[in-house]
Tab-separated table of C-alpha atoms in Angstrom:
chain	number	residue	atom	x	y	z
A	925	MET	CA	72.800	89.365	82.925
A	926	SER	CA	69.292	89.845	84.275
A	927	LYS	CA	68.668	89.550	87.993
A	928	ALA	CA	66.249	86.690	87.475
A	929	ARG	CA	68.952	84.501	86.003
A	930	ALA	CA	71.146	84.725	89.074
A	931	VAL	CA	68.315	83.829	91.445
A	932	PRO	CA	66.605	80.436	91.140
A	933	GLU	CA	62.816	80.378	91.401
A	934	PRO	CA	62.562	78.571	94.759
A	935	VAL	CA	64.631	81.388	96.253
A	936	THR	CA	62.549	84.229	94.791
A	937	LYS	CA	59.363	82.415	95.843
A	938	LEU	CA	60.483	82.230	99.462
A	939	VAL	CA	61.649	85.851	99.396
A	940	GLU	CA	58.181	86.826	98.129
A	941	ALA	CA	56.420	84.705	100.759
A	942	PHE	CA	58.495	86.286	103.548
A	943	SER	CA	57.849	89.778	102.123
A	944	ARG	CA	54.125	89.293	102.686
A	945	LEU	CA	54.672	89.188	106.450
A	946	PRO	CA	54.233	92.452	108.356
A	947	GLY	CA	57.480	94.298	109.094
A	948	VAL	CA	59.488	92.158	106.670
A	949	GLY	CA	60.808	94.174	103.726
A	950	PRO	CA	62.466	92.741	100.600
A	951	LYS	CA	65.956	93.071	102.166
A	952	SER	CA	65.053	91.187	105.339
A	953	ALA	CA	63.180	88.629	103.235
A	954	SER	CA	66.384	87.938	101.241
A	955	ARG	CA	68.385	87.782	104.442
A	956	LEU	CA	66.033	85.219	105.984
A	957	THR	CA	65.990	83.156	102.789
A	958	TYR	CA	69.781	83.037	102.434
A	959	PHE	CA	70.093	82.267	106.130
A	960	LEU	CA	67.810	79.261	105.639
A	961	LEU	CA	69.757	78.114	102.568
A	962	ARG	CA	72.820	77.717	104.780
A	963	ALA	CA	71.069	76.565	107.949
A	964	PRO	CA	70.376	72.865	108.561
A	965	ASP	CA	67.316	71.575	106.644
A	966	GLU	CA	65.596	71.019	109.980
A	967	VAL	CA	65.258	74.777	110.616
A	968	SER	CA	63.234	75.317	107.411
A	969	LEU	CA	61.247	72.117	107.734
A	970	LYS	CA	60.273	72.793	111.352
A	971	LEU	CA	59.073	76.236	110.325
A	972	ALA	CA	57.139	74.738	107.386
A	973	ASP	CA	55.500	72.133	109.662
A	974	ALA	CA	54.651	74.748	112.287
A	975	LEU	CA	53.001	76.924	109.612
A	976	ARG	CA	50.834	74.008	108.438
A	977	ASP	CA	49.920	72.911	111.962
A	978	LEU	CA	48.936	76.454	112.887
A	979	LYS	CA	46.252	76.365	110.240
A	980	THR	CA	45.116	72.740	110.554
A	981	GLN	CA	45.279	72.254	114.317
A	982	THR	CA	43.908	75.497	115.717
A	983	ARG	CA	40.449	77.037	115.753
A	984	TYR	CA	38.511	79.671	117.664
A	985	CYS	CA	36.955	78.738	121.005
A	986	SER	CA	33.187	78.777	120.385
A	987	SER	CA	32.664	80.628	123.642
A	988	CYS	CA	35.449	83.247	123.922
A	989	TYR	CA	36.908	83.178	120.368
A	990	ASN	CA	40.462	82.862	121.603
A	991	ILE	CA	42.789	80.616	119.548
A	992	THR	CA	42.615	77.048	120.796
A	993	VAL	CA	43.215	73.407	119.921
A	994	GLU	CA	40.284	72.059	121.919
A	995	ASP	CA	36.847	73.642	122.031
A	996	PRO	CA	36.025	75.062	124.552
A	997	CYS	CA	39.478	76.470	125.266
A	998	PRO	CA	41.330	75.564	128.505
A	999	ILE	CA	40.412	78.918	130.083
A	1000	CYS	CA	36.667	78.606	129.385
A	1001	ALA	CA	36.773	74.946	130.472
A	1002	ASP	CA	38.498	75.687	133.784
A	1003	PRO	CA	35.987	75.451	136.672
A	1004	ARG	CA	38.419	77.208	139.038
A	1005	ARG	CA	38.181	80.454	137.051
A	1006	ASP	CA	35.522	83.066	137.761
A	1007	HIS	CA	32.848	82.495	135.115
A	1008	HIS	CA	30.961	85.621	136.233
A	1009	LEU	CA	33.746	87.902	134.996
A	1010	ILE	CA	34.577	88.429	131.306
A	1011	ALA	CA	37.411	90.611	129.986
A	1012	VAL	CA	36.709	91.785	126.428
A	1013	VAL	CA	39.968	92.182	124.450
A	1014	GLU	CA	40.845	93.043	120.877
A	1015	GLU	CA	43.396	90.315	120.141
A	1016	PRO	CA	44.568	86.890	121.404
A	1017	LEU	CA	47.905	88.534	122.332
A	1018	ASP	CA	45.992	90.748	124.802
A	1019	VAL	CA	44.817	87.593	126.566
A	1020	LEU	CA	48.464	86.602	126.983
A	1021	ALA	CA	49.356	90.023	128.352
A	1022	ILE	CA	46.585	89.852	130.955
A	1023	GLU	CA	47.421	86.239	131.871
A	1024	ARG	CA	51.024	87.308	132.470
A	1025	THR	CA	49.923	89.711	135.229
A	1026	GLY	CA	48.773	86.694	137.237
A	1027	SER	CA	46.089	88.934	138.779
A	1028	TYR	CA	43.065	88.003	136.681
A	1029	GLU	CA	40.894	84.974	137.394
A	1030	GLY	CA	37.980	85.559	135.025
A	1031	LEU	CA	37.265	84.547	131.425
A	1032	TYR	CA	37.867	86.409	128.162
A	1033	HIS	CA	36.102	87.418	124.997
A	1034	VAL	CA	38.307	88.101	121.968
A	1035	LEU	CA	36.820	90.595	119.482
A	1036	HIS	CA	39.537	90.080	116.833
A	1037	GLY	CA	39.953	93.763	116.149
A	1038	ALA	CA	38.493	97.131	117.009
A	1039	ILE	CA	35.933	99.353	115.289
A	1040	SER	CA	37.860	101.380	112.716
A	1041	PRO	CA	35.930	103.329	110.062
A	1042	VAL	CA	39.250	104.284	108.400
A	1043	ASN	CA	40.074	100.614	107.799
A	1044	GLY	CA	36.461	99.742	107.006
A	1045	ILE	CA	36.034	97.644	110.146
A	1046	GLY	CA	32.558	97.930	111.643
A	1047	PRO	CA	30.939	96.214	114.654
A	1048	ASP	CA	29.738	93.346	112.437
A	1049	ASP	CA	33.324	92.451	111.559
A	1050	LEU	CA	34.083	91.806	115.233
A	1051	ARG	CA	32.779	89.175	117.669
A	1052	ILE	CA	30.433	91.687	119.343
A	1053	ARG	CA	27.189	89.922	118.416
A	1054	GLU	CA	28.655	86.741	119.947
A	1055	LEU	CA	29.500	88.703	123.102
A	1056	VAL	CA	25.924	90.004	123.404
A	1057	ARG	CA	24.563	86.479	122.974
A	1058	ARG	CA	26.993	85.204	125.592
A	1059	ILE	CA	25.875	87.871	128.068
A	1060	GLU	CA	22.202	87.112	127.374
A	1061	LYS	CA	22.808	83.541	128.516
A	1062	GLY	CA	23.137	85.167	131.938
A	1063	GLU	CA	26.211	83.684	133.599
A	1064	ALA	CA	28.320	86.882	133.465
A	1065	LEU	CA	27.950	89.517	136.180
A	1066	GLU	CA	30.721	91.880	135.136
A	1067	ILE	CA	32.256	92.754	131.778
A	1068	ILE	CA	35.697	94.384	131.838
A	1069	VAL	CA	36.151	96.176	128.541
A	1070	ALA	CA	39.914	95.822	127.979
A	1071	THR	CA	40.229	97.326	124.508
A	1072	ASN	CA	43.344	99.368	123.689
A	1073	PRO	CA	43.414	102.910	125.130
A	1074	GLY	CA	43.095	104.858	121.881
A	1075	LEU	CA	40.548	106.140	119.380
A	1076	GLU	CA	39.541	102.768	117.977
A	1077	GLY	CA	39.581	100.981	121.313
A	1078	ASP	CA	37.479	103.760	122.867
A	1079	ALA	CA	34.944	103.653	120.016
A	1080	THR	CA	34.688	99.895	120.436
A	1081	ALA	CA	34.235	100.227	124.196
A	1082	MET	CA	31.457	102.796	123.753
A	1083	TYR	CA	29.698	100.608	121.197
A	1084	ILE	CA	29.890	97.590	123.522
A	1085	GLN	CA	28.601	99.656	126.452
A	1086	ARG	CA	25.541	100.706	124.412
A	1087	GLU	CA	24.873	97.133	123.285
A	1088	LEU	CA	25.057	95.707	126.818
A	1089	ASN	CA	23.343	98.593	128.560
A	1090	ASN	CA	20.085	96.864	129.574
A	1091	LYS	CA	21.450	93.368	129.974
A	1092	GLY	CA	21.870	93.601	133.774
A	1093	VAL	CA	25.654	93.276	133.809
A	1094	LYS	CA	28.131	95.653	135.379
A	1095	ILE	CA	30.397	97.134	132.698
A	1096	THR	CA	33.839	98.326	133.722
A	1097	ARG	CA	36.898	99.471	131.914
A	1098	LEU	CA	40.618	99.135	132.661
A	1099	ALA	CA	41.888	102.079	134.711
A	1100	ARG	CA	43.560	104.838	132.752
A	1101	GLY	CA	46.957	103.942	134.014
A	1102	LEU	CA	47.588	102.827	130.448
A	1103	PRO	CA	49.517	105.231	128.223
A	1104	VAL	CA	46.998	106.615	125.684
A	1105	GLY	CA	47.837	105.606	122.139
A	1106	GLY	CA	49.732	102.567	123.441
A	1107	ASP	CA	49.126	98.922	122.810
A	1108	ILE	CA	48.024	96.556	125.587
A	1109	GLU	CA	50.367	93.750	124.658
A	1110	TYR	CA	53.464	95.954	125.241
A	1111	VAL	CA	52.440	97.272	128.664
A	1112	ASP	CA	54.506	95.918	131.575
A	1113	ALA	CA	52.768	93.492	133.917
A	1114	VAL	CA	52.786	95.806	136.954
A	1115	THR	CA	51.062	98.682	135.133
A	1116	LEU	CA	48.552	96.329	133.605
A	1117	SER	CA	47.956	94.734	136.987
A	1118	ARG	CA	47.208	98.201	138.509
A	1119	ALA	CA	44.914	99.028	135.628
A	1120	LEU	CA	42.977	95.836	136.384
A	1121	GLN	CA	42.640	96.660	140.078
A	1122	GLY	CA	41.642	100.295	139.460
A	1123	ARG	CA	39.056	99.520	136.776
A	1124	SER	CA	36.195	102.015	136.683
A	1125	GLU	CA	32.526	101.625	135.825
A	1126	LEU	CA	31.552	102.826	132.346
B	1272	MET	CA	46.746	80.709	135.177
B	1273	SER	CA	50.091	79.730	133.621
B	1274	LYS	CA	51.100	81.222	130.317
B	1275	ALA	CA	51.170	77.802	128.646
B	1276	ARG	CA	47.453	77.305	129.189
B	1277	ALA	CA	46.474	80.431	127.308
B	1278	VAL	CA	48.639	79.574	124.282
B	1279	PRO	CA	47.901	76.402	122.295
B	1280	GLU	CA	50.893	74.300	121.264
B	1281	PRO	CA	50.722	74.971	117.487
B	1282	VAL	CA	51.043	78.672	118.290
B	1283	THR	CA	54.039	78.320	120.620
B	1284	LYS	CA	55.713	75.972	118.106
B	1285	LEU	CA	55.445	78.538	115.328
B	1286	VAL	CA	56.625	81.322	117.618
B	1287	GLU	CA	59.660	79.157	118.478
B	1288	ALA	CA	60.342	78.349	114.820
B	1289	PHE	CA	60.199	82.045	113.868
B	1290	SER	CA	62.447	82.917	116.823
B	1291	ARG	CA	65.204	80.770	115.353
B	1292	LEU	CA	65.486	83.138	112.384
B	1293	PRO	CA	68.140	85.862	112.561
B	1294	GLY	CA	66.821	89.256	113.677
B	1295	VAL	CA	63.485	87.836	114.838
B	1296	GLY	CA	63.035	88.153	118.603
B	1297	PRO	CA	60.250	86.539	120.655
B	1298	LYS	CA	58.044	89.637	120.305
B	1299	SER	CA	58.294	89.756	116.505
B	1300	ALA	CA	57.838	85.992	116.376
B	1301	SER	CA	54.523	86.340	118.263
B	1302	ARG	CA	53.491	89.202	116.023
B	1303	LEU	CA	54.157	87.182	112.872
B	1304	THR	CA	52.334	84.162	114.283
B	1305	TYR	CA	49.213	86.091	115.270
B	1306	PHE	CA	49.270	87.890	111.944
B	1307	LEU	CA	49.201	84.500	110.196
B	1308	LEU	CA	46.390	83.246	112.435
B	1309	ARG	CA	44.180	86.029	111.070
B	1310	ALA	CA	45.539	86.093	107.509
B	1311	PRO	CA	44.047	83.849	104.794
B	1312	ASP	CA	45.310	80.234	105.006
B	1313	GLU	CA	47.020	80.742	101.664
B	1314	VAL	CA	49.613	83.128	103.167
B	1315	SER	CA	50.858	80.476	105.647
B	1316	LEU	CA	50.614	77.612	103.207
B	1317	LYS	CA	52.515	79.449	100.456
B	1318	LEU	CA	55.259	80.206	102.945
B	1319	ALA	CA	55.297	76.572	104.097
B	1320	ASP	CA	55.532	75.342	100.485
B	1321	ALA	CA	58.261	77.827	99.630
B	1322	LEU	CA	60.275	76.669	102.663
B	1323	ARG	CA	60.032	73.032	101.570
B	1324	ASP	CA	60.849	73.808	97.921
B	1325	LEU	CA	63.864	75.828	98.954
B	1326	LYS	CA	65.390	72.743	100.500
B	1327	THR	CA	64.211	70.119	98.017
B	1328	GLN	CA	64.602	72.008	94.728
B	1329	THR	CA	67.860	73.885	95.139
B	1330	ARG	CA	71.460	72.780	95.324
B	1331	TYR	CA	74.932	74.257	94.864
B	1332	CYS	CA	76.335	74.638	91.357
B	1333	SER	CA	79.158	72.101	91.130
B	1334	SER	CA	81.342	74.703	89.435
B	1335	CYS	CA	80.745	78.046	91.209
B	1336	TYR	CA	78.814	76.886	94.313
B	1337	ASN	CA	76.082	79.476	93.849
B	1338	ILE	CA	72.518	78.395	94.720
B	1339	THR	CA	70.835	76.849	91.678
B	1340	VAL	CA	68.065	74.582	90.474
B	1341	GLU	CA	70.027	73.146	87.538
B	1342	ASP	CA	73.653	72.122	87.655
B	1343	PRO	CA	75.675	73.871	86.242
B	1344	CYS	CA	73.924	77.120	87.146
B	1345	PRO	CA	72.623	79.465	84.388
B	1346	ILE	CA	75.629	81.783	84.784
B	1347	CYS	CA	78.239	79.015	84.453
B	1348	ALA	CA	76.264	77.500	81.559
B	1349	ASP	CA	76.037	80.788	79.634
B	1350	PRO	CA	78.502	80.747	76.696
B	1351	ARG	CA	78.128	84.522	76.261
B	1352	ARG	CA	79.768	85.212	79.610
B	1353	ASP	CA	83.528	85.584	79.987
B	1354	HIS	CA	84.726	82.206	81.259
B	1355	HIS	CA	88.270	83.566	81.756
B	1356	LEU	CA	87.164	85.863	84.555
B	1357	ILE	CA	86.017	84.660	87.998
B	1358	ALA	CA	84.785	86.885	90.822
B	1359	VAL	CA	85.258	85.220	94.208
B	1360	VAL	CA	82.531	86.275	96.641
B	1361	GLU	CA	81.583	85.329	100.186
B	1362	GLU	CA	77.825	84.813	99.757
B	1363	PRO	CA	75.183	84.182	97.065
B	1364	LEU	CA	73.721	87.624	97.880
B	1365	ASP	CA	77.028	89.161	96.758
B	1366	VAL	CA	76.504	87.582	93.328
B	1367	LEU	CA	73.158	89.373	93.151
B	1368	ALA	CA	74.740	92.689	94.140
B	1369	ILE	CA	77.385	92.403	91.395
B	1370	GLU	CA	74.791	91.245	88.807
B	1371	ARG	CA	72.714	94.318	89.633
B	1372	THR	CA	75.566	96.622	88.538
B	1373	GLY	CA	75.146	95.250	85.007
B	1374	SER	CA	78.874	95.831	84.504
B	1375	TYR	CA	80.280	92.361	85.070
B	1376	GLU	CA	80.371	89.683	82.391
B	1377	GLY	CA	82.485	87.023	84.058
B	1378	LEU	CA	81.687	84.003	86.242
B	1379	TYR	CA	81.590	83.677	90.023
B	1380	HIS	CA	82.883	81.493	92.805
B	1381	VAL	CA	80.917	81.519	96.053
B	1382	LEU	CA	83.006	80.734	99.146
B	1383	HIS	CA	80.004	80.573	101.528
B	1384	GLY	CA	81.673	82.597	104.236
B	1385	ALA	CA	85.007	84.198	105.123
B	1386	ILE	CA	87.918	83.053	107.250
B	1387	SER	CA	87.069	83.971	110.821
B	1388	PRO	CA	89.136	82.500	113.665
B	1389	VAL	CA	86.749	84.086	116.187
B	1390	ASN	CA	83.844	82.100	114.786
B	1391	GLY	CA	85.980	79.013	114.232
B	1392	ILE	CA	85.763	79.271	110.435
B	1393	GLY	CA	88.983	78.207	108.716
B	1394	PRO	CA	89.867	77.900	105.007
B	1395	ASP	CA	88.659	74.290	104.954
B	1396	ASP	CA	85.138	75.395	105.889
B	1397	LEU	CA	84.953	77.496	102.717
B	1398	ARG	CA	84.965	76.507	99.037
B	1399	ILE	CA	88.623	77.528	98.635
B	1400	ARG	CA	89.949	74.062	97.747
B	1401	GLU	CA	87.260	73.888	95.039
B	1402	LEU	CA	88.419	77.289	93.754
B	1403	VAL	CA	92.045	76.111	93.547
B	1404	ARG	CA	90.974	72.975	91.659
B	1405	ARG	CA	88.879	75.106	89.321
B	1406	ILE	CA	91.850	77.397	88.579
B	1407	GLU	CA	94.120	74.393	88.011
B	1408	LYS	CA	91.798	73.274	85.207
B	1409	GLY	CA	93.229	76.288	83.425
B	1410	GLU	CA	90.305	78.162	81.867
B	1411	ALA	CA	90.490	81.219	84.182
B	1412	LEU	CA	92.905	84.053	83.389
B	1413	GLU	CA	91.897	86.524	86.084
B	1414	ILE	CA	90.479	86.119	89.575
B	1415	ILE	CA	88.746	89.129	91.090
B	1416	VAL	CA	88.725	88.657	94.853
B	1417	ALA	CA	85.445	90.329	95.830
B	1418	THR	CA	85.338	89.505	99.525
B	1419	ASN	CA	83.897	92.062	101.918
B	1420	PRO	CA	86.214	94.990	102.785
B	1421	GLY	CA	86.901	94.166	106.425
B	1422	LEU	CA	89.121	92.040	108.648
B	1423	GLU	CA	87.661	88.683	107.696
B	1424	GLY	CA	87.313	89.478	104.003
B	1425	ASP	CA	90.899	90.740	103.910
B	1426	ALA	CA	92.193	87.629	105.666
B	1427	THR	CA	90.299	85.488	103.180
B	1428	ALA	CA	91.654	87.470	100.227
B	1429	MET	CA	95.229	87.105	101.500
B	1430	TYR	CA	94.805	83.384	101.971
B	1431	ILE	CA	93.384	82.985	98.453
B	1432	GLN	CA	96.227	85.054	97.005
B	1433	ARG	CA	98.773	82.729	98.635
B	1434	GLU	CA	96.975	79.630	97.421
B	1435	LEU	CA	96.767	80.842	93.813
B	1436	ASN	CA	100.187	82.480	93.681
B	1437	ASN	CA	101.927	80.104	91.280
B	1438	LYS	CA	98.906	79.085	89.247
B	1439	GLY	CA	99.556	81.569	86.427
B	1440	VAL	CA	96.408	83.640	86.943
B	1441	LYS	CA	96.184	87.358	87.486
B	1442	ILE	CA	94.700	88.101	90.919
B	1443	THR	CA	92.916	91.388	91.428
B	1444	ARG	CA	90.788	92.886	94.138
B	1445	LEU	CA	87.839	95.275	94.074
B	1446	ALA	CA	88.991	98.892	94.319
B	1447	ARG	CA	88.852	100.392	97.765
B	1448	GLY	CA	85.936	102.613	96.920
B	1449	LEU	CA	84.012	100.369	99.294
B	1450	PRO	CA	83.437	101.678	102.800
B	1451	VAL	CA	85.685	99.624	105.103
B	1452	GLY	CA	83.703	97.520	107.551
B	1453	GLY	CA	80.710	97.557	105.194
B	1454	ASP	CA	78.931	94.697	103.523
B	1455	ILE	CA	79.014	94.220	99.742
B	1456	GLU	CA	75.329	93.415	99.411
B	1457	TYR	CA	74.323	96.853	100.754
B	1458	VAL	CA	76.606	98.936	98.538
B	1459	ASP	CA	74.810	100.935	95.856
B	1460	ALA	CA	75.241	99.795	92.258
B	1461	VAL	CA	77.241	102.853	91.111
B	1462	THR	CA	79.881	102.530	93.856
B	1463	LEU	CA	80.148	98.811	93.279
B	1464	SER	CA	80.426	99.413	89.543
B	1465	ARG	CA	83.338	101.847	90.123
B	1466	ALA	CA	85.007	99.393	92.462
B	1467	LEU	CA	84.821	96.772	89.701
B	1468	GLN	CA	86.389	99.097	87.118
B	1469	GLY	CA	89.153	100.309	89.455
B	1470	ARG	CA	90.131	96.841	90.674
B	1471	SER	CA	93.839	96.546	91.570
B	1472	GLU	CA	96.295	93.671	91.332
B	1473	LEU	CA	97.004	91.900	94.641
């Protein structure tokens, strides 16, 4: 009569694996699992393949640290883009958000997080040292610090400003058209586009 | 500057695969994908393995059509359970919900859906013929129709009642303690337990 007897192991294993994803509770994990049990095999197998390929076929661009298949990534390798301009963002999804505006022609630098003492994330856990080295190579003229408008994003921006202070680059920040406490990837393209245009010097 | 250039193919493929799951929109699919990009490889690979195993290691019990690794399933194979009593449910998750009450000792029969003309699901799409054949074998004395309390569940119950009318089995239904329009798998164990005890003859 125990619960375990009614649920075969492959089912509980998939429920557990789904439960480890953010925003997926045990109920949704069961739902997804039982959906897949009834769906054509192809749905599960495509998802399984995509999960493997994500890990085996992608890497970080050695220049901007965005996710990429080829190194350098297509953005860094594109001669038509402005290589003197670098937008520093927290996450790869922020790159997407800025690309969607269609009003940015420069390159990126993905930090993979923000400074957060509460979560034990310091500057050394981010790609800040790599950013400094990239600036020291001398090609960049302007750095747009496009971290999220909030405590952690602001702390990260201030840290970056201090680190790049004497490197001879102009440091700007996205205009405060962004709602404070918000998240860059959810901002609509028009607002984000305005924030790019109205960027202010740090 | 197009969106495609900023997102490598393995990423878009996984976003698409996640988007095919129920309740997962494009935004959540991106979120999950970028979470996995940063999470240890093991999280993705365990999920990928679990997805494969779900399809390769499970099947339907040839007696009750619940999901199982071995055929017959552990419930059908258990001599301590009451083989004269069969609860007919729509989904494997409903078996779990009834098992959780701890107040049911009989067997199950999983229909894998309910009659729904709107969705083009007729009696032949469910395991009703298999249920009739199972009853004709003669071991069952009582059938508890435990379909969801709603239009489709009621239609299914009525159809089953007609099909089993002259087969010499008692046909009962879960007591209407269940909230109409609800879903069996979300009912709390006490309510479901009462509904089992107060079941009425069809």
